[in-house]
Amino acid sequence: MAQLWGGRFTKQEDAEVNAFNASINFDKRMYREDIEGSIAHATMLGKCGIIPSEDSDKIVCELKKILAELNEGSLVIGDEYEDIHSFVEATLISRIGDAGKKVHTGRSRNDQVALDMKLYTRNVLDDTDRLIKELQIVLLDIIKNNTETYMPGFTHLQKAQPTTLAHYFSAYFDMFTRDRSRIADIRVRLNKCPLGSGALAGTTYPLDRVFVAKELGFDGPTTNSMDSVSDRDYLIETLSAFSTIMMHLSRFSEELILWNSNEYRFVEMDDAFSTGSSIMPQKKNPDIAELVRGKTGRVYGALMSILTTMKGIPLAYNKDMQEDKEMAFDAFDTTRNCLHLFTGMLATISFNKERMAESAMKGFTNATDAADYLVTKGVPFRDAHGIVGRLVLLCIDKGCSIEDLSLDELKALAPQFDEDVYSAVSLEVCVNRRLTIGAPGKEAMDKQIAEYEKMI
Ligand code: ARG
């Protein structure tokens, strides 16, 4: 194995130990960040006169070439290196000799890997924010087109009160807004540069850490050098935020799986986002939504894994920390993939509006409104609640809805009932009278939509 640290060792290396120790197989995906960091470091070394500026120029120029070759695939990262840092440094030295041997002056792999992982995570956060925004754009389109698409709202999975599809989906819009704000918070805390912390105790070279931080788009350098090389809080925060995103996607998926079932038939998923059965010819299954729901567990697993890995690690760097990568990368990929596919699924779903309205009319979703009607006629709410309860019993007995009862039948239960009760308990009126902030009434919803438009 091509290593950076042979000098002190006398015994032959052991292949199994090397394989166990190596991280090249998974950290090679950070080659861009690693090279970007080395370019900033080498530029600073030259600028500060720590290495000759000709050497610094040579290093930067060759690192750029290496990056371009890796991007286009003409240079391939081999498994014989311990990690991505060793690969880049060895490649550089093989091409420019002694100048390349100076790139690691005043640097350790400990602050290098801390930097690479932060840069990588920062890119992932930005990309995830973009993906959530794309999902919100699709959601907003559905919301705008469905402020008068009536449907039942549920509690305990029992029909509760009528609402609209716009209102229902705006609940998810709000969840994703919180997800984005969590990402923004994490990004602010993350955005301090650890490079220049050395192995743990800084360095004797007069490094310009402020310059490097600026070059790499950070708000400034981190402070304590021991904390800098062993801080993985930002990863825990990111995986926690991603677990919450997945939880939201999972709830939304569950909703759509139910609505897509034969019993609900509120939605139909596009063929492209459904799969068939190998045995039952009639089946069209919502596999994509189910997979999103299922993959949520993987992301939670990554969060638990890193929390457990970090627990009890003494200062400063310990090799345990290499274990932050595989699970985090998997969670990064999984979350972004799910967001992307979910957005496509949502964009192509069709809504069975008649069926939704029909369902909202049945199941006494307007019972609260019938009670509220009696309140407007001077009946105290608790009494109104009792009257409408008896009314519902009567309807169940007759197999009808509240609005199907005759005025005489209604008056028999409460003389305060009048002709205007029928419009008061109609679906449109029930929904559109709900005008408190955050309620489904069209006027309230339109105000909310205007806010969403500004946000997006
Ligand atoms: N592959 C290592 C990691 O991911 C890089 C840092 C190695 N540092 C060390 N002192 N061995 O953490």
Coordinates of C-alpha atoms and ligand atoms in Angstrom, one line a residue:
M1 CA 0.0 0.0 0.0
A2 CA 1.2 3.5 -0.8
Q3 CA 1.5 5.3 2.5
L4 CA 2.5 8.7 3.8
W5 CA 4.1 7.4 7.0
G6 CA 6.7 4.6 6.4
G7 CA 9.7 6.2 8.2
R8 CA 9.2 5.0 11.7
F9 CA 8.1 1.5 10.8
T10 CA 10.4 -1.6 10.6
K11 CA 8.0 -4.4 10.0
Q12 CA 6.3 -5.4 6.8
E13 CA 2.8 -4.1 6.5
D14 CA -0.1 -6.6 6.9
A15 CA -2.6 -6.7 4.0
E16 CA -5.6 -7.3 6.3
V17 CA -4.7 -4.6 8.7
N18 CA -4.2 -2.2 5.8
A19 CA -7.6 -3.1 4.3
F20 CA -9.3 -2.6 7.7
N21 CA -7.5 0.7 8.2
A22 CA -8.1 2.2 4.7
S23 CA -10.8 4.6 3.9
I24 CA -10.0 5.2 0.2
N25 CA -13.1 3.2 -1.0
F26 CA -15.5 5.6 0.6
D27 CA -13.5 8.9 1.1
K28 CA -12.5 9.1 -2.6
R29 CA -15.8 10.8 -3.2
M30 CA -14.3 13.8 -1.4
Y31 CA -11.6 14.4 -4.0
R32 CA -12.9 17.7 -5.1
E33 CA -13.0 19.1 -1.5
D34 CA -9.6 17.6 -0.7
I35 CA -8.0 19.3 -3.7
E36 CA -9.8 22.6 -3.2
G37 CA -8.5 22.6 0.4
S38 CA -5.0 21.8 -0.7
I39 CA -5.0 24.6 -3.3
A40 CA -6.1 27.1 -0.6
H41 CA -3.4 25.8 1.8
A42 CA -0.6 25.8 -0.8
T43 CA -1.6 29.3 -2.0
M44 CA -1.4 30.5 1.6
L45 CA 2.0 28.8 2.2
G46 CA 3.4 30.7 -0.8
K47 CA 1.8 34.0 0.1
C48 CA 3.2 33.8 3.6
G49 CA 6.7 32.9 2.5
I50 CA 6.5 29.5 4.3
I51 CA 7.4 27.8 1.0
P52 CA 8.9 29.5 -2.1
S53 CA 6.1 31.0 -4.3
E54 CA 7.4 29.0 -7.3
D55 CA 6.7 25.8 -5.4
S56 CA 3.3 27.0 -4.4
D57 CA 2.5 28.0 -8.0
K58 CA 3.6 24.6 -9.2
I59 CA 1.5 22.8 -6.6
V60 CA -1.6 24.8 -7.4
C61 CA -1.2 24.4 -11.1
E62 CA -0.7 20.6 -10.9
L63 CA -3.6 20.2 -8.4
K64 CA -5.9 21.9 -10.8
K65 CA -4.7 19.5 -13.5
I66 CA -5.3 16.5 -11.3
L67 CA -8.8 17.8 -10.4
A68 CA -9.7 18.2 -14.1
E69 CA -8.4 14.8 -15.0
L70 CA -10.3 13.2 -12.1
N71 CA -13.5 15.1 -13.2
E72 CA -13.2 13.9 -16.8
G73 CA -12.2 10.3 -15.7
S74 CA -8.7 10.2 -17.4
L75 CA -7.2 9.8 -13.9
V76 CA -8.6 7.1 -11.7
I77 CA -8.2 6.8 -7.9
G78 CA -6.6 3.4 -7.2
D79 CA -7.3 1.3 -4.1
E80 CA -3.6 1.0 -3.2
Y81 CA -3.8 4.3 -1.3
E82 CA -4.8 4.5 2.3
D83 CA -7.2 7.5 1.8
I84 CA -8.0 10.3 -0.5
H85 CA -5.4 12.6 1.1
S86 CA -2.6 10.1 0.5
F87 CA -3.8 9.6 -3.1
V88 CA -3.7 13.3 -3.9
E89 CA -0.4 14.0 -2.2
A90 CA 1.3 10.9 -3.8
T91 CA 0.0 11.8 -7.3
L92 CA 1.2 15.4 -6.9
I93 CA 4.7 14.2 -5.8
S94 CA 4.9 11.7 -8.6
R95 CA 4.4 14.6 -11.0
I96 CA 6.2 17.6 -9.7
G97 CA 8.7 16.0 -7.2
D98 CA 10.2 18.0 -4.4
A99 CA 7.7 20.9 -4.7
G100 CA 4.9 18.4 -4.2
K101 CA 6.5 17.2 -1.0
K102 CA 5.9 20.7 0.5
V103 CA 2.1 20.7 0.2
H104 CA 1.6 19.1 3.6
T105 CA 3.8 21.7 5.5
G106 CA 1.9 22.9 8.5
R107 CA -1.0 20.6 8.0
S108 CA -2.1 17.2 9.3
R109 CA -4.6 14.8 7.9
N110 CA -6.6 15.5 11.0
D111 CA -7.4 19.1 10.1
Q112 CA -7.4 18.1 6.4
V113 CA -10.2 15.5 6.8
A114 CA -12.1 17.8 9.2
L115 CA -12.0 20.4 6.4
D116 CA -12.9 18.0 3.6
M117 CA -15.9 16.6 5.4
K118 CA -17.2 20.1 6.3
L119 CA -16.9 21.2 2.7
Y120 CA -18.6 18.1 1.5
T121 CA -21.4 18.5 4.0
R122 CA -21.8 22.1 3.2
N123 CA -22.4 21.2 -0.5
V124 CA -24.9 18.5 0.5
L125 CA -26.8 21.0 2.7
D126 CA -27.0 23.5 -0.2
D127 CA -28.1 20.8 -2.6
T128 CA -30.7 19.5 -0.2
D129 CA -32.1 23.0 0.3
R130 CA -32.4 23.2 -3.5
L131 CA -34.2 19.9 -3.7
I132 CA -36.7 20.8 -0.9
K133 CA -37.4 24.1 -2.7
E134 CA -38.1 22.1 -5.9
L135 CA -40.5 20.0 -3.9
Q136 CA -42.2 23.1 -2.5
I137 CA -42.6 24.5 -6.0
V138 CA -44.6 21.4 -7.1
L139 CA -46.5 21.5 -3.8
L140 CA -47.4 25.2 -4.3
D141 CA -48.7 24.5 -7.7
I142 CA -51.1 21.9 -6.4
I143 CA -52.0 24.2 -3.5
K144 CA -52.9 27.1 -5.8
N145 CA -55.0 24.9 -8.0
N146 CA -57.0 23.3 -5.2
T147 CA -58.2 25.9 -2.8
E148 CA -61.7 24.7 -3.6
T149 CA -61.1 21.0 -3.8
Y150 CA -63.0 19.8 -0.7
M151 CA -62.0 16.8 1.2
P152 CA -62.3 15.4 4.7
G153 CA -59.7 16.2 7.3
F154 CA -59.0 13.4 9.8
T155 CA -58.1 12.8 13.4
H156 CA -57.4 9.3 14.6
L157 CA -57.8 8.4 10.9
Q158 CA -61.5 9.1 11.4
K159 CA -63.3 11.8 9.4
A160 CA -63.2 15.0 11.5
Q161 CA -64.0 18.2 9.7
P162 CA -64.0 19.3 6.1
T163 CA -61.0 21.0 4.6
T164 CA -59.4 21.4 1.1
L165 CA -56.6 19.7 -0.7
A166 CA -54.8 23.1 -0.7
H167 CA -55.0 23.2 3.1
Y168 CA -53.9 19.6 3.5
F169 CA -50.8 20.1 1.4
S170 CA -50.0 23.4 2.9
A171 CA -49.4 21.5 6.1
Y172 CA -46.5 19.7 4.3
F173 CA -45.3 22.9 2.8
D174 CA -44.9 24.3 6.3
M175 CA -43.0 21.2 7.4
F176 CA -40.6 21.6 4.5
T177 CA -40.1 25.3 5.3
R178 CA -39.0 24.3 8.8
D179 CA -36.6 21.8 7.2
R180 CA -35.1 24.5 5.1
S181 CA -34.7 26.8 8.1
R182 CA -32.9 24.0 10.0
I183 CA -30.5 23.6 7.1
A184 CA -29.8 27.3 7.1
D185 CA -29.1 27.3 10.8
I186 CA -26.7 24.4 10.5
R187 CA -24.9 26.0 7.6
V188 CA -24.2 29.1 9.7
R189 CA -22.7 27.1 12.6
L190 CA -20.8 24.8 10.3
N191 CA -19.2 27.6 8.3
K192 CA -15.9 27.9 10.2
C193 CA -12.7 26.6 8.7
P194 CA -10.7 24.0 10.7
L195 CA -7.7 24.0 8.4
G196 CA -4.6 25.3 10.2
S197 CA -5.4 23.5 13.4
G198 CA -2.7 20.9 12.6
A199 CA -2.8 17.5 14.2
L200 CA -4.3 19.0 17.4
A201 CA -2.2 21.9 18.7
G202 CA -1.9 24.3 15.8
T203 CA 1.5 24.7 14.2
T204 CA 4.7 26.7 14.5
Y205 CA 4.5 28.0 11.0
P206 CA 3.0 31.4 10.7
L207 CA -0.1 30.2 8.8
D208 CA -2.7 32.8 7.7
R209 CA -5.9 30.9 8.7
V210 CA -8.1 33.9 8.0
F211 CA -7.0 33.9 4.4
V212 CA -7.5 30.2 3.9
A213 CA -11.0 30.4 5.5
K214 CA -11.9 33.2 3.1
E215 CA -10.6 31.3 0.1
L216 CA -12.8 28.4 0.9
G217 CA -15.9 30.4 1.5
F218 CA -16.0 30.2 5.3
D219 CA -17.0 33.0 7.6
G220 CA -13.7 32.6 9.4
P221 CA -11.4 30.1 11.1
T222 CA -12.5 27.8 13.9
T223 CA -11.0 28.6 17.3
N224 CA -9.7 25.9 19.6
S225 CA -7.5 23.6 17.5
M226 CA -8.3 20.4 19.5
D227 CA -12.0 21.0 19.1
S228 CA -11.5 21.9 15.5
V229 CA -10.1 18.5 14.5
S230 CA -12.5 16.4 16.6
D231 CA -15.8 18.3 16.1
R232 CA -18.4 16.3 14.3
D233 CA -21.4 18.2 15.7
Y234 CA -22.3 19.6 12.3
L235 CA -22.7 16.1 11.0
I236 CA -24.9 15.1 13.9
E237 CA -27.0 18.2 13.3
T238 CA -27.2 17.5 9.6
L239 CA -28.3 13.9 10.1
S240 CA -30.8 15.0 12.6
A241 CA -32.2 17.5 10.2
F242 CA -32.2 14.9 7.5
S243 CA -34.0 12.4 9.7
T244 CA -36.7 15.0 10.2
I245 CA -36.9 15.6 6.4
M246 CA -37.3 11.8 6.0
M247 CA -39.9 11.7 8.7
H248 CA -41.9 14.3 6.9
L249 CA -41.5 12.5 3.6
S250 CA -42.5 9.3 5.2
R251 CA -45.7 10.7 6.7
F252 CA -46.5 12.3 3.3
S253 CA -45.8 8.9 1.6
E254 CA -48.0 7.1 4.1
E255 CA -50.8 9.6 3.3
L256 CA -50.5 9.1 -0.4
I257 CA -50.3 5.3 -0.1
L258 CA -53.6 5.3 1.8
W259 CA -55.2 7.8 -0.6
N260 CA -54.1 5.6 -3.5
S261 CA -55.7 2.5 -2.1
N262 CA -58.9 1.0 -3.5
E263 CA -60.7 2.1 -0.3
Y264 CA -59.9 5.8 -0.6
R265 CA -59.3 6.3 -4.3
F266 CA -58.5 10.0 -3.6
V267 CA -55.4 9.9 -5.9
E268 CA -54.0 7.9 -8.6
M269 CA -50.3 7.6 -8.9
D270 CA -48.8 7.8 -12.3
D271 CA -47.8 4.5 -14.0
A272 CA -44.2 5.6 -14.1
F273 CA -44.1 5.8 -10.3
S274 CA -46.0 2.5 -9.7
T275 CA -45.0 -1.1 -10.1
G276 CA -46.9 -4.3 -10.9
S277 CA -47.1 -7.6 -9.2
S278 CA -45.5 -10.8 -10.6
I279 CA -48.6 -12.8 -9.8
M280 CA -51.6 -10.5 -9.5
P281 CA -52.3 -8.9 -12.8
Q282 CA -54.7 -6.3 -11.5
K283 CA -52.1 -4.7 -9.1
K284 CA -50.5 -1.3 -9.4
N285 CA -48.5 -0.7 -6.3
P286 CA -47.2 2.6 -4.8
D287 CA -43.7 1.2 -4.4
I288 CA -41.9 4.5 -4.7
A289 CA -43.8 6.0 -1.8
E290 CA -43.3 2.8 0.2
L291 CA -39.6 2.9 -0.4
V292 CA -39.3 6.5 0.7
R293 CA -41.2 5.5 3.9
G294 CA -38.9 2.5 4.3
K295 CA -35.6 4.4 3.7
T296 CA -36.4 6.7 6.5
G297 CA -35.1 4.0 8.8
R298 CA -31.7 4.1 7.2
V299 CA -31.3 7.8 7.8
Y300 CA -32.3 7.5 11.4
G301 CA -29.7 4.6 11.6
A302 CA -27.0 6.9 10.4
L303 CA -27.8 9.5 13.0
M304 CA -27.8 6.9 15.8
S305 CA -24.5 5.5 14.4
I306 CA -22.6 8.8 14.6
L307 CA -24.0 9.7 17.9
T308 CA -22.9 6.4 19.3
T309 CA -19.5 6.7 17.6
M310 CA -18.8 10.1 19.0
K311 CA -19.9 9.2 22.5
G312 CA -16.9 8.8 24.8
I313 CA -14.2 9.8 22.3
P314 CA -11.5 11.7 24.2
L315 CA -9.8 14.7 22.7
A316 CA -8.5 15.1 20.1
Y317 CA -8.6 13.1 16.8
N318 CA -9.2 9.3 17.2
K319 CA -9.5 6.9 14.3
D320 CA -13.1 6.1 15.4
M321 CA -14.0 9.3 13.6
Q322 CA -13.3 7.7 10.2
E323 CA -16.6 5.9 10.9
D324 CA -18.5 9.1 10.4
K325 CA -18.3 8.8 6.6
E326 CA -20.0 5.7 5.2
M327 CA -23.2 6.1 7.1
A328 CA -23.3 9.8 6.6
F329 CA -22.7 9.5 2.9
D330 CA -25.4 6.9 2.6
A331 CA -27.8 9.2 4.5
F332 CA -26.9 12.1 2.3
D333 CA -27.5 10.1 -0.9
T334 CA -30.7 8.5 0.5
T335 CA -32.3 11.8 1.6
R336 CA -31.6 13.6 -1.6
N337 CA -32.7 10.7 -3.8
C338 CA -35.9 10.4 -1.8
L339 CA -36.6 14.2 -2.1
H340 CA -36.0 14.1 -5.9
L341 CA -38.1 11.0 -6.5
F342 CA -40.9 12.1 -4.2
T343 CA -41.1 15.4 -6.1
G344 CA -41.4 13.6 -9.4
M345 CA -44.1 11.4 -8.0
L346 CA -46.1 14.3 -6.6
A347 CA -45.8 16.2 -9.9
T348 CA -47.5 13.4 -11.8
I349 CA -50.2 12.3 -9.3
S350 CA -53.8 12.8 -10.3
F351 CA -56.5 13.8 -7.8
N352 CA -60.0 12.4 -7.8
K353 CA -61.7 15.6 -6.7
E354 CA -65.3 14.2 -6.9
R355 CA -64.4 11.3 -4.8
M356 CA -62.7 13.6 -2.2
A357 CA -65.8 15.9 -2.0
E358 CA -68.1 12.9 -1.9
S359 CA -66.1 11.5 1.0
A360 CA -66.1 14.9 2.8
M361 CA -70.0 15.0 2.6
K362 CA -70.3 11.6 4.2
G363 CA -69.2 10.8 7.8
F364 CA -70.7 13.9 9.4
T365 CA -67.7 16.2 8.9
N366 CA -70.1 19.1 9.1
A367 CA -71.4 18.1 12.6
T368 CA -69.2 20.8 14.3
D369 CA -70.7 23.3 11.9
A370 CA -74.2 22.2 12.7
A371 CA -73.4 22.8 16.4
D372 CA -71.8 26.2 15.6
Y373 CA -75.0 27.0 13.7
L374 CA -77.1 26.5 16.8
V375 CA -74.6 28.7 18.8
T376 CA -75.4 31.5 16.4
K377 CA -79.1 31.0 17.2
G378 CA -78.4 31.4 20.9
V379 CA -77.9 27.8 22.0
P380 CA -74.9 27.4 24.4
F381 CA -72.1 25.3 22.7
R382 CA -72.3 22.4 25.1
D383 CA -76.0 22.0 24.6
A384 CA -75.6 22.4 20.8
H385 CA -73.0 19.6 20.9
G386 CA -75.5 17.3 22.6
I387 CA -78.3 18.1 20.2
V388 CA -76.1 17.5 17.2
G389 CA -74.9 14.2 18.7
R390 CA -78.5 13.0 18.9
L391 CA -79.0 14.3 15.3
V392 CA -76.1 12.2 14.2
L393 CA -77.6 9.1 15.9
L394 CA -80.8 9.7 14.0
C395 CA -78.9 10.0 10.7
I396 CA -77.0 6.8 11.4
D397 CA -80.3 5.1 12.0
K398 CA -81.8 6.4 8.8
G399 CA -78.6 6.0 6.8
C400 CA -78.4 9.6 5.7
S401 CA -76.4 12.8 6.3
I402 CA -77.4 15.9 8.4
E403 CA -78.4 17.9 5.3
D404 CA -80.8 15.1 4.2
L405 CA -83.0 15.5 7.2
S406 CA -86.2 17.6 6.7
L407 CA -86.6 20.8 8.6
D408 CA -89.4 19.2 10.7
E409 CA -87.0 16.4 11.7
L410 CA -84.4 19.0 12.7
K411 CA -86.9 21.2 14.5
A412 CA -88.0 18.2 16.5
L413 CA -84.6 18.1 18.1
A414 CA -84.1 21.8 18.4
P415 CA -86.7 24.5 17.5
Q416 CA -83.8 26.9 16.7
F417 CA -83.1 25.1 13.4
D418 CA -84.3 27.1 10.4
E419 CA -84.2 26.9 6.6
D420 CA -80.7 28.6 6.5
V421 CA -79.2 25.6 8.3
Y422 CA -78.8 23.8 5.0
S423 CA -76.5 26.3 3.5
A424 CA -74.7 26.6 6.9
V425 CA -73.7 22.9 6.8
S426 CA -72.9 22.7 3.2
L427 CA -69.3 21.8 2.4
E428 CA -68.4 25.1 0.8
V429 CA -69.7 27.2 3.6
C430 CA -68.3 24.9 6.3
V431 CA -64.8 25.3 4.8
N432 CA -65.0 28.9 3.7
R433 CA -66.2 30.2 7.0
R434 CA -63.0 29.0 8.6
L435 CA -60.9 32.1 8.3
T436 CA -58.6 32.1 11.3
I437 CA -54.9 32.4 10.4
G438 CA -53.9 29.0 9.1
A439 CA -57.4 27.8 8.4
P440 CA -58.7 26.3 5.1
G441 CA -61.2 29.0 4.2
K442 CA -60.4 30.3 0.7
E443 CA -59.6 33.9 1.9
A444 CA -57.3 32.6 4.6
M445 CA -55.7 30.2 2.2
D446 CA -55.2 32.8 -0.4
K447 CA -53.3 35.0 2.1
Q448 CA -51.1 32.0 3.0
I449 CA -50.5 31.3 -0.7
A450 CA -49.3 34.9 -1.2
E451 CA -46.7 34.3 1.6
Y452 CA -45.6 31.0 0.0
E453 CA -45.1 32.8 -3.3
K454 CA -42.8 35.4 -1.6
M455 CA -40.9 32.6 0.1
I456 CA -40.2 30.7 -3.2
Ligands
ARG1 N1 -9.1 8.6 6.9 C1 -9.0 9.4 8.0 C2 -10.4 9.8 8.5 O1 -11.3 9.6 7.8 C3 -8.2 10.6 7.8 C4 -7.5 11.1 9.0 C5 -6.4 10.3 9.3 N2 -5.7 10.8 10.5 C6 -4.9 10.0 11.2 N3 -4.4 10.6 12.2 N4 -4.8 8.8 11.0 O2 -10.6 10.2 9.6

